[in-house]
Amino acid sequence: MALPTFPRLARFLKSIFAPATAIFCFSCLLTFIFILYQPTPGPGRIQRLGWQSWDVILDSAANGNQVDVENPQNDEETSGAISDPNTPDKAHGVDWWNVTDPATQFDPVSLPLDVWDPLMPHDTGLSEIAATNCWINPGSWPWASADVCAPWSTNELDTTRGKWVLVDQNLKKQGYGSLNLYYRRTRRLDIPLINELRIVADGETPYGDGDPTGWSKVKTAVSPRNPKMFLWYKTGKSLRQMSDDEKRNIITEVDVLFGDDKPWYGFERLEPPVARVPPTAPPLHFSREGKFKILQIADLHFSVTAGICRDTLISPCDSSDNLTSSLMSRALDAEKPDLVIFTGDQLNGQGTSWDSKSVLAKFAVSVTERGIPWAAVFGNHDDEDGETRETQVKWMQGLPYSLVETGPKDIHGVGNYLLKVWSADASKTHLLTLYFLDSGSYSKGWFDIGGILHGTEYDWIHQDQIDWFLEESSRISAIERPFTPDGAKDFSDLWERQSSDQLTPTTRRLAKPNALMFFHIPLEEAYSAADVDTRTGKPLNVGQHDIEGPGNAKRQAGFFHKGVLAAKTSDHRAGGDDREVKVIANGHCHLTENCKRVKGVWMCFGGGGSYSGYGKIGFDRRFRIYDISDYGENIRTYKRTEHDEIVDEMVLVGAGAPPPYQGV
């Protein structure tokens, strides 16, 4: 057998070099597109210098002036949240906090210009708007960036008027293909900016017989159905030509919501919006009289549309979401709570909340309009369709007075967090703990194929959530209870301490503050036998609980025994068996609204509060209130119905409550 010569080997290598190189390069290209290339919307949450900022800096330096931006302190709608950091805030009855110190505010000049994010409080205007049809949704695939369907442009236009920015909301979200809006944003001082928008039918104009100067028509219809609707925009003065008042009225962002309800906070329907940071919730605190009130709202089941009434005698009953918002408003005005807690199923799911952002924009409006801090947990329906829980948390955090948190990312669920309620005096003592957990939606099994099929059994609180709760509980320091406010700071403003007959007659001790816990799906123990009141011999179970069957998950990780019962107010033997968590508040079951004590812990249901969720004829919609007094020592609860009746009022903890649980 003859050995191959060197020339033959060289010819062989040469023949395979070209195809091998092509295969290698193609493999690298596929690896980059599908594995290495991970597009992001940009660093919208961190501040960086926009690509056009140098023009502004150079121009301002050359002219010896600086572009004025809106001062939050001059905004009438937010001025109520601002206080002098050097003086106590007497309007809120608190000595120690200031949540809107101007020194903590960031400069809008640092925000990026080429990223669409309605949560960023831009003060820069828009110079041009366009719409494009596309077979694919730009940005939805690694190989389909926002530029794939972007309108035509040149480097010169990008430099002067701004780059095209995709409004990442498909106007054909429930149809085929993609119809998207684009706009240009600029910080240049010599470019006319948009100050008015209109949507008119084909063949009509927004100016009628008036002056057409400045008006431009977006060539692609934003509503292709007959009659076709077109977007018009009007450009006016440039930044250099504007007065301070005119700068406050420029259009700074474009967003798309679905349905007929109120737009996102800070936006108005085709009218110049006020660009402002959503008001920040003040730190939760007791009043000087030692009181704090929580209103629980369970199972709103809101949709993109105005909603469909279910199981009610109201006739005619149209727009159930709006009726529910009116009911909430009435309850809020009557109760005037310090905190509102939504305990899950804010969104109806089931194919009706396909654009989560449109639903989130309206579900808490009754609360935010009154300046009340609020928090929320997720239910099993909230992410059935539409955005993920992580995305929904981001949107909720962008609403006024929101206290919602994402929680740790390395445990089950989204929205495992705690809030602390403080004293109003200078000591700023932690007096009450509020735990929030994600009880999940539906358990996952072998039939969850590619996210298409899902389980039908409810999820539960998992072991890593139990570990998180116990760790957070262990970090809470003991305080001297019952708490006495610090009256030594300012003798010119003496404390109006409650009279001695209002205080819980107990000895002073070192212990953790009492706690309440909120999550959507109830535990199995919520349907266990109730503790017995040793005074009467009757079960401690008050309220309706036998209209519908149990709503707990079939499986569990033992949260009640391994978590709730294990967390005590004191590790000292003298502390006895006093549980830290005194109340667990759930939603999920619309026709169940009882409070039952099990092994010293009260399990309370909120009851259905919405005309958009299922109910029963003759069973009023209702909200549960927790009225906490004596600086966290007393917890009283009751329900307010749609007919403004107060039902099942009872003391859970403190003076007047049933004797403490005596057992293991």
XYZ file of C-alpha atoms in Angstrom:
664
model
C 0.000 0.000 0.000
C 1.527 3.281 -1.130
C 1.715 6.106 1.370
C 0.157 9.426 0.299
C 2.713 11.934 -0.841
C 2.930 15.440 0.534
C 1.445 17.085 -2.603
C -1.576 14.785 -2.454
C -2.073 15.611 1.238
C -1.839 19.324 0.492
C -4.426 19.016 -2.297
C -6.741 17.130 0.090
C -6.451 19.781 2.805
C -7.012 22.499 0.239
C -10.179 20.816 -1.017
C -11.750 20.633 2.449
C -10.557 24.047 3.688
C -13.275 26.123 2.042
C -16.297 24.010 3.132
C -14.849 23.496 6.625
C -14.284 27.228 7.008
C -17.829 27.962 5.811
C -19.322 25.429 8.239
C -17.244 26.826 11.116
C -18.212 30.434 10.386
C -21.878 29.517 9.992
C -21.804 27.641 13.307
C -20.263 30.655 15.018
C -22.963 32.864 13.536
C -25.739 30.583 14.804
C -24.089 30.402 18.226
C -23.962 34.184 18.420
C -27.565 34.688 17.277
C -29.273 32.056 19.403
C -26.971 31.712 22.424
C -24.520 34.575 22.925
C -26.670 37.442 21.689
C -29.023 38.429 24.478
C -30.762 41.713 23.554
C -31.957 43.927 26.366
C -33.994 47.107 26.305
C -30.945 48.961 27.557
C -29.917 50.196 31.003
C -33.220 51.920 31.601
C -33.063 51.301 35.339
C -29.572 52.667 35.785
C -28.561 56.143 34.849
C -26.176 56.762 32.007
C -25.408 59.690 29.750
C -27.670 59.799 26.693
C -25.939 59.727 23.308
C -26.991 63.290 22.497
C -26.080 64.831 25.825
C -22.739 66.166 24.592
C -24.568 68.500 22.197
C -26.514 69.964 25.112
C -23.411 70.328 27.265
C -21.405 72.029 24.539
C -24.276 74.295 23.518
C -25.056 75.271 27.099
C -21.420 75.945 27.823
C -21.075 78.095 24.720
C -24.112 80.203 25.584
C -23.364 80.384 29.276
C -26.789 79.039 30.300
C -28.372 75.795 31.460
C -31.590 74.110 30.396
C -34.157 74.419 33.193
C -35.986 71.244 34.222
C -39.192 70.857 36.196
C -38.637 71.151 39.930
C -40.747 68.539 41.790
C -41.243 71.008 44.619
C -43.229 73.277 42.302
C -45.583 70.535 41.122
C -48.919 71.082 42.844
C -49.829 67.412 42.589
C -46.746 66.233 44.433
C -46.031 69.127 46.754
C -47.996 67.486 49.552
C -45.331 64.793 49.867
C -42.479 67.244 50.321
C -41.255 68.433 53.692
C -38.344 70.370 55.051
C -35.669 67.834 56.038
C -34.671 70.002 58.988
C -38.116 70.259 60.610
C -40.571 67.631 61.818
C -43.396 66.772 59.421
C -46.400 67.699 61.551
C -48.825 67.178 58.657
C -48.277 63.455 58.918
C -47.691 63.357 62.666
C -44.145 62.052 62.347
C -40.857 63.461 63.592
C -38.241 61.498 61.729
C -38.822 61.025 58.013
C -38.711 62.896 54.743
C -39.195 60.804 51.611
C -38.752 63.524 48.993
C -35.610 65.322 50.017
C -34.537 67.192 46.840
C -30.960 66.114 47.499
C -31.974 62.506 46.763
C -33.550 63.292 43.385
C -31.603 62.408 40.251
C -30.990 64.603 37.212
C -33.198 63.653 34.206
C -30.339 64.636 31.883
C -28.687 61.318 32.759
C -31.581 59.250 31.357
C -30.992 57.514 27.982
C -32.737 58.914 24.929
C -32.863 55.743 22.832
C -34.741 53.490 25.282
C -38.532 53.299 25.616
C -39.577 53.035 29.230
C -42.679 54.922 30.421
C -41.445 54.676 34.014
C -38.484 56.976 33.334
C -39.347 60.603 34.195
C -37.937 62.279 31.086
C -37.963 66.038 30.656
C -36.908 65.845 27.006
C -39.427 66.173 24.192
C -40.268 64.263 21.028
C -39.527 65.559 17.553
C -41.229 63.061 15.229
C -43.616 60.077 15.342
C -44.151 57.256 12.840
C -45.937 53.907 12.618
C -44.918 50.788 10.717
C -46.513 47.474 9.788
C -44.340 44.412 10.081
C -44.755 40.640 9.706
C -42.911 40.106 12.980
C -42.994 41.929 16.294
C -39.753 43.964 16.510
C -37.582 42.988 19.434
C -39.492 39.771 20.133
C -36.795 37.538 18.607
C -33.003 37.656 18.971
C -32.607 38.263 15.254
C -35.447 40.811 15.097
C -34.231 43.937 16.838
C -36.219 47.139 17.089
C -34.436 48.417 13.968
C -35.807 45.648 11.733
C -39.091 47.476 11.106
C -37.956 50.981 12.017
C -38.893 53.858 9.691
C -36.349 55.148 7.194
C -33.654 57.422 8.543
C -30.196 58.814 7.900
C -27.223 59.491 10.138
C -27.883 63.208 9.816
C -31.505 62.833 10.970
C -30.449 60.537 13.813
C -27.970 63.163 14.960
C -30.286 66.154 14.799
C -33.783 64.800 15.514
C -32.865 61.691 17.511
C -32.819 57.983 16.776
C -36.036 56.065 16.217
C -37.257 54.525 19.482
C -39.704 51.618 19.404
C -42.829 51.856 21.575
C -42.812 48.203 22.546
C -46.576 47.676 22.434
C -48.027 45.872 19.417
C -51.246 47.584 18.296
C -52.243 44.248 16.726
C -51.628 42.377 19.956
C -54.660 40.134 19.466
C -54.272 39.864 15.693
C -51.658 38.871 13.139
C -48.484 40.712 12.335
C -47.258 43.804 14.110
C -48.196 47.483 14.070
C -45.857 49.599 16.155
C -45.268 53.249 16.931
C -41.820 54.846 16.772
C -40.714 58.272 17.907
C -37.577 60.397 17.968
C -36.418 62.061 21.189
C -33.907 64.873 21.266
C -32.178 67.194 23.713
C -31.127 69.658 21.053
C -32.269 73.208 21.684
C -33.001 74.098 18.047
C -35.433 71.294 17.069
C -39.219 71.965 17.184
C -40.889 69.611 19.677
C -44.298 67.911 19.655
C -46.872 69.633 21.844
C -50.150 68.078 20.700
C -51.470 64.716 19.472
C -54.769 63.797 17.860
C -56.330 60.632 16.427
C -58.857 61.358 13.668
C -60.687 59.335 11.045
C -59.391 58.980 7.505
C -60.229 62.034 5.421
C -60.471 64.360 8.405
C -57.912 66.726 9.919
C -57.344 67.745 13.535
C -57.309 71.444 12.710
C -60.573 71.621 10.712
C -60.784 75.038 9.098
C -58.012 76.365 11.311
C -54.298 76.838 10.792
C -52.510 73.674 9.565
C -49.074 75.024 10.522
C -47.017 72.462 12.407
C -49.406 69.533 11.915
C -48.032 66.276 10.473
C -49.869 63.054 9.694
C -48.458 59.615 10.490
C -48.786 57.846 7.139
C -49.686 54.409 8.530
C -53.113 54.052 10.129
C -52.943 53.251 13.830
C -56.352 51.531 13.562
C -56.643 49.761 10.189
C -60.325 48.855 10.655
C -63.000 50.933 8.944
C -63.056 53.786 9.414
C -59.280 53.957 9.447
C -57.866 56.163 12.199
C -54.678 58.181 11.773
C -52.390 59.800 14.315
C -51.551 63.465 13.823
C -48.967 65.412 15.767
C -48.171 69.108 15.976
C -44.707 70.562 16.465
C -44.231 73.998 17.953
C -41.330 75.808 19.513
C -37.877 74.475 20.204
C -36.509 74.252 23.738
C -34.536 77.444 23.231
C -37.735 79.318 22.349
C -39.893 77.935 25.173
C -40.689 79.516 28.488
C -40.496 77.471 31.677
C -44.268 76.899 31.635
C -44.151 75.732 28.014
C -41.349 73.290 28.818
C -43.588 71.677 31.416
C -46.269 71.017 28.786
C -44.228 69.267 26.130
C -45.023 65.625 25.421
C -42.255 63.513 26.916
C -43.447 59.946 26.316
C -45.882 57.865 24.258
C -47.485 54.698 25.585
C -50.162 52.273 24.415
C -52.805 50.781 26.709
C -55.826 48.690 25.806
C -59.381 49.120 27.012
C -61.417 52.192 27.877
C -60.212 52.852 31.407
C -57.875 55.447 32.828
C -54.357 55.649 31.356
C -51.151 54.996 33.268
C -50.223 57.458 35.990
C -48.678 60.605 34.472
C -50.369 60.055 31.099
C -53.472 61.549 29.603
C -55.312 60.363 26.531
C -53.851 62.390 23.670
C -53.302 65.446 25.804
C -49.945 66.772 26.961
C -48.959 64.757 30.041
C -47.218 66.055 33.109
C -43.863 64.332 33.321
C -43.327 63.613 36.986
C -42.009 60.953 39.295
C -44.872 59.019 40.943
C -45.387 60.148 44.546
C -43.473 57.994 46.998
C -45.231 56.195 49.818
C -44.189 57.526 53.216
C -42.786 55.019 55.703
C -45.586 53.184 57.469
C -46.120 54.435 60.989
C -48.587 54.462 63.843
C -50.390 57.651 64.732
C -49.426 59.527 67.870
C -52.401 57.828 69.512
C -50.908 54.412 68.679
C -53.350 53.448 65.902
C -52.862 51.915 62.463
C -55.585 50.669 60.118
C -55.307 48.188 57.217
C -57.981 47.608 54.585
C -57.737 44.271 52.739
C -59.072 44.065 49.180
C -59.358 40.536 47.826
C -59.930 39.148 44.335
C -60.707 42.133 42.114
C -60.544 40.066 38.885
C -60.175 43.121 36.636
C -59.913 42.792 32.841
C -58.692 44.849 29.892
C -62.321 45.738 29.178
C -64.589 47.388 31.739
C -65.582 43.942 33.036
C -68.711 41.792 33.171
C -70.884 41.637 36.282
C -71.249 38.282 37.999
C -73.732 37.012 40.578
C -75.301 40.285 41.698
C -78.789 41.732 42.017
C -77.639 45.106 40.695
C -79.590 45.894 37.533
C -78.570 47.120 35.118
C -75.033 46.047 35.909
C -72.538 47.241 33.322
C -68.807 47.802 33.585
C -68.213 45.724 36.695
C -64.627 46.948 37.102
C -65.846 50.540 37.327
C -68.596 49.591 39.787
C -66.027 47.831 41.943
C -63.742 50.867 41.855
C -66.661 53.001 43.043
C -67.318 50.507 45.845
C -63.646 50.665 46.851
C -63.748 54.460 46.832
C -66.734 54.480 49.156
C -65.070 52.074 51.570
C -61.816 54.048 51.518
C -63.613 57.297 52.280
C -65.489 55.679 55.148
C -62.546 53.817 56.716
C -59.612 56.118 55.867
C -57.025 53.322 56.204
C -53.300 53.891 56.645
C -52.495 51.010 54.285
C -54.381 49.033 51.635
C -53.347 45.458 50.862
C -54.455 43.641 47.710
C -54.369 39.908 48.444
C -54.154 38.488 44.933
C -56.121 37.976 41.713
C -56.024 41.656 40.886
C -56.149 40.432 37.268
C -58.911 38.140 36.094
C -56.727 36.101 33.721
C -58.764 33.513 31.821
C -58.102 35.286 28.523
C -59.464 38.685 29.638
C -56.311 40.367 30.972
C -54.112 39.741 27.920
C -52.438 43.150 28.372
C -51.498 43.192 32.040
C -50.251 46.755 31.982
C -53.655 48.077 30.910
C -55.263 46.313 33.883
C -52.584 47.333 36.367
C -53.066 50.954 35.316
C -56.575 50.963 36.768
C -56.867 48.428 39.581
C -55.429 50.674 42.311
C -56.627 54.072 41.046
C -59.144 54.479 43.887
C -56.284 54.045 46.363
C -53.629 56.144 44.622
C -56.006 59.060 44.028
C -56.382 59.321 47.809
C -52.648 59.171 48.469
C -52.864 55.941 50.488
C -49.830 53.608 50.592
C -50.577 50.117 49.290
C -49.007 46.702 48.901
C -49.983 43.543 47.023
C -49.376 39.836 46.616
C -50.106 37.649 43.608
C -52.961 35.189 43.171
C -53.340 32.200 40.900
C -54.982 34.202 38.068
C -52.649 37.198 37.890
C -50.226 35.774 35.322
C -52.505 33.344 33.474
C -52.178 35.575 30.429
C -50.201 38.724 29.787
C -46.907 39.609 31.441
C -44.941 37.607 33.996
C -45.026 38.351 37.708
C -41.581 39.925 37.525
C -42.794 42.360 34.873
C -45.989 43.095 36.786
C -44.007 43.946 39.919
C -41.967 46.429 37.889
C -45.152 48.094 36.660
C -46.721 48.151 40.125
C -43.597 49.748 41.565
C -44.073 52.530 39.018
C -47.494 53.437 40.405
C -47.980 56.133 43.051
C -47.597 55.203 46.736
C -46.650 51.602 45.923
C -44.798 49.538 48.546
C -44.656 46.375 46.425
C -41.298 44.588 46.357
C -39.914 41.814 44.164
C -38.307 39.925 47.028
C -35.362 37.522 46.757
C -34.872 35.923 43.356
C -33.437 32.639 44.617
C -36.639 31.316 46.214
C -40.043 30.321 44.875
C -42.405 33.063 43.846
C -42.272 36.785 43.221
C -43.226 39.212 45.957
C -41.911 37.570 49.126
C -41.148 40.599 51.286
C -41.922 42.313 54.583
C -42.865 45.813 55.646
C -42.321 47.371 59.044
C -44.645 49.804 60.779
C -42.805 52.300 62.971
C -43.602 54.551 65.886
C -44.193 58.213 65.094
C -41.934 59.548 67.820
C -38.243 60.280 67.542
C -37.291 56.761 68.647
C -38.583 55.309 65.330
C -39.339 51.970 66.990
C -40.434 48.990 64.914
C -43.907 48.174 66.339
C -45.579 45.885 63.788
C -44.402 43.497 61.052
C -46.292 42.721 57.855
C -45.175 39.625 55.934
C -46.112 39.092 52.273
C -45.666 35.765 50.499
C -46.352 34.436 47.025
C -48.521 31.326 47.383
C -48.049 30.612 43.671
C -50.610 29.781 41.030
C -50.688 26.195 39.779
C -48.309 23.375 40.586
C -46.053 22.107 37.818
C -45.898 18.482 36.753
C -44.653 16.227 34.008
C -47.384 17.442 31.657
C -46.103 21.046 31.613
C -44.922 20.860 28.011
C -43.068 23.941 26.818
C -45.250 26.185 28.912
C -48.330 25.290 26.858
C -50.082 22.914 29.230
C -50.348 23.709 32.922
C -51.384 21.916 36.050
C -54.816 22.299 37.568
C -53.767 21.841 41.209
C -52.939 24.906 43.252
C -49.372 25.706 44.179
C -48.199 26.047 47.772
C -45.600 27.808 49.917
C -42.335 25.934 49.437
C -39.500 25.041 51.788
C -37.201 27.828 50.584
C -39.958 30.345 51.389
C -40.268 28.836 54.876
C -36.516 29.236 55.343
C -36.710 32.831 54.131
C -39.521 33.644 56.570
C -37.685 32.139 59.537
C -34.505 33.997 58.599
C -36.333 37.320 58.331
C -38.126 36.660 61.605
C -34.845 35.944 63.369
C -33.494 39.333 62.289
C -36.245 41.265 64.050
C -35.089 42.716 67.346
C -37.105 42.546 70.529
C -38.583 45.758 71.920
C -39.948 46.699 75.307
C -43.667 45.947 75.227
C -46.117 47.528 75.619
C -44.445 50.426 73.860
C -44.286 53.897 75.429
C -43.478 56.770 73.022
C -40.446 58.936 73.607
C -41.787 62.212 74.973
C -38.436 63.701 75.893
C -37.475 65.104 72.489
C -39.609 68.204 72.362
C -41.242 69.536 75.538
C -43.137 72.139 73.507
C -45.137 69.402 71.805
C -46.074 66.969 74.547
C -47.450 63.545 73.666
C -51.134 62.973 74.092
C -50.786 59.548 75.613
C -53.819 57.305 75.788
C -55.542 57.072 79.136
C -54.572 54.169 81.318
C -57.905 52.412 80.885
C -57.179 52.065 77.138
C -53.882 50.285 77.608
C -53.533 46.548 77.707
C -53.113 45.584 81.373
C -49.958 43.549 81.143
C -46.455 43.562 82.539
C -43.625 44.974 80.496
C -41.416 42.505 78.675
C -38.863 42.227 75.878
C -40.420 40.642 72.784
C -40.667 41.008 69.032
C -43.529 43.103 67.680
C -46.714 41.340 66.643
C -47.018 40.403 62.977
C -49.698 39.904 60.321
C -49.148 37.790 57.221
C -50.775 38.104 53.787
C -50.916 35.630 50.886
C -53.567 34.475 48.441
C -54.200 30.714 48.603
C -55.152 29.546 52.123
C -53.287 26.874 54.034
C -54.772 23.468 54.733
C -54.869 24.400 58.423
C -57.405 27.156 57.641
C -59.937 24.327 57.411
C -58.771 22.532 60.576
C -60.707 22.424 63.837
C -60.806 25.795 65.570
C -59.464 26.536 69.026
C -62.098 26.585 71.762
C -62.871 29.708 73.751
C -62.308 28.615 77.349
C -64.796 31.242 78.544
C -67.752 29.964 76.508
C -66.720 26.496 75.345
C -67.487 27.505 71.726
C -65.149 27.269 68.722
C -63.336 30.472 67.806
C -64.738 30.645 64.293
C -66.695 33.748 63.254
C -68.064 34.433 59.765
C -69.337 32.609 56.687
C -67.342 29.488 55.822
C -69.664 26.752 54.551
C -70.993 28.097 51.221
C -68.080 26.782 49.143
C -65.571 23.975 49.522
C -61.944 24.247 50.687
C -59.639 26.294 48.452
C -56.278 25.135 49.775
C -53.593 23.308 47.811
C -53.592 19.517 48.013
C -49.875 19.436 48.724
C -47.826 21.498 51.153
C -44.367 21.851 52.649
C -45.555 22.288 56.244
C -45.409 26.081 56.377
C -47.854 26.372 59.259
C -46.032 24.003 61.609
C -42.437 24.527 60.451
C -42.730 28.257 59.890
C -45.649 30.072 61.520
C -45.741 28.103 64.769
C -41.944 28.066 65.021
C -41.618 31.860 64.981
C -42.120 33.162 68.532
C -42.079 36.689 69.906
C -39.371 35.667 72.351
C -36.794 32.895 72.531
C -36.736 33.145 76.307
C -38.635 30.541 78.280
C -40.536 33.274 80.089
C -41.969 34.304 76.723
C -44.095 31.187 76.686
C -45.687 30.042 73.444
C -46.597 33.475 72.078
C -46.586 33.329 68.258
C -45.063 36.207 66.366
C -47.644 35.949 63.565
C -51.024 36.657 65.105
C -53.092 36.774 61.892
C -52.864 35.147 58.448
C -54.990 36.971 55.878
C -56.017 35.208 52.651
C -58.155 35.800 49.585
C -58.951 33.251 46.859
C -62.298 32.034 48.225
C -64.887 34.724 47.437
C -67.700 33.204 49.511
C -65.549 32.414 52.539
C -64.980 35.310 54.939
C -64.573 33.843 58.393
C -61.867 34.303 61.011
C -60.840 31.092 62.767
C -58.153 30.642 65.411
C -56.005 27.521 65.010
C -53.261 26.837 67.589
C -53.231 30.493 68.585
C -53.053 31.898 65.034
C -56.047 33.582 63.427
C -56.821 32.515 59.836
C -58.951 35.214 58.211
C -60.447 35.416 54.710
C -61.110 38.714 52.998
C -64.229 37.626 51.129
C -64.952 38.656 47.540
C -64.912 42.414 47.076
C -65.520 42.676 43.337
C -68.512 42.484 41.012
C -66.113 41.096 38.392
C -65.389 37.925 40.383
C -67.720 35.068 41.168
C -70.121 35.467 44.069
C -73.605 34.445 45.121
C -76.903 36.237 44.900
C -77.661 37.683 48.329
C -74.025 37.511 49.493
C -72.758 41.081 49.634
C -69.363 42.103 48.330
C -67.161 43.100 51.240
C -63.747 44.237 52.431
C -61.982 43.250 55.649
C -60.453 45.841 57.969
C -57.752 45.317 60.596
C -57.852 48.087 63.196
C -54.648 47.953 65.232
C -54.277 50.046 68.367
C -52.155 50.474 71.504
C -49.024 50.576 69.325
C -49.547 47.065 67.965
C -50.800 45.312 71.093
C -54.506 45.196 70.121
C -55.832 43.841 66.806
C -59.511 44.208 65.976
C -61.187 43.134 62.723
C -64.517 43.543 60.978
C -65.981 43.640 57.459
C -67.648 46.463 55.563
C -70.218 45.294 53.017
C -71.401 46.913 49.811
C -74.386 48.272 51.796
C -72.011 49.902 54.318
C -72.918 47.448 57.057
C -70.271 46.529 59.650
C -70.409 42.785 60.345
C -68.553 40.268 62.517
C -66.640 42.809 64.559
C -64.292 41.031 66.958
C -61.055 41.507 68.898
C -58.373 39.036 67.852
C -55.458 40.094 70.059
C -55.157 42.233 73.176
C -57.686 43.535 75.674
C -61.085 41.956 75.056
C -59.694 39.081 72.957
C -60.261 35.388 73.782
C -57.796 33.917 76.286
C -54.396 33.059 74.763
C -53.881 29.609 73.304
C -52.525 27.119 75.790
C -50.983 24.200 73.984
C -48.132 22.972 71.852
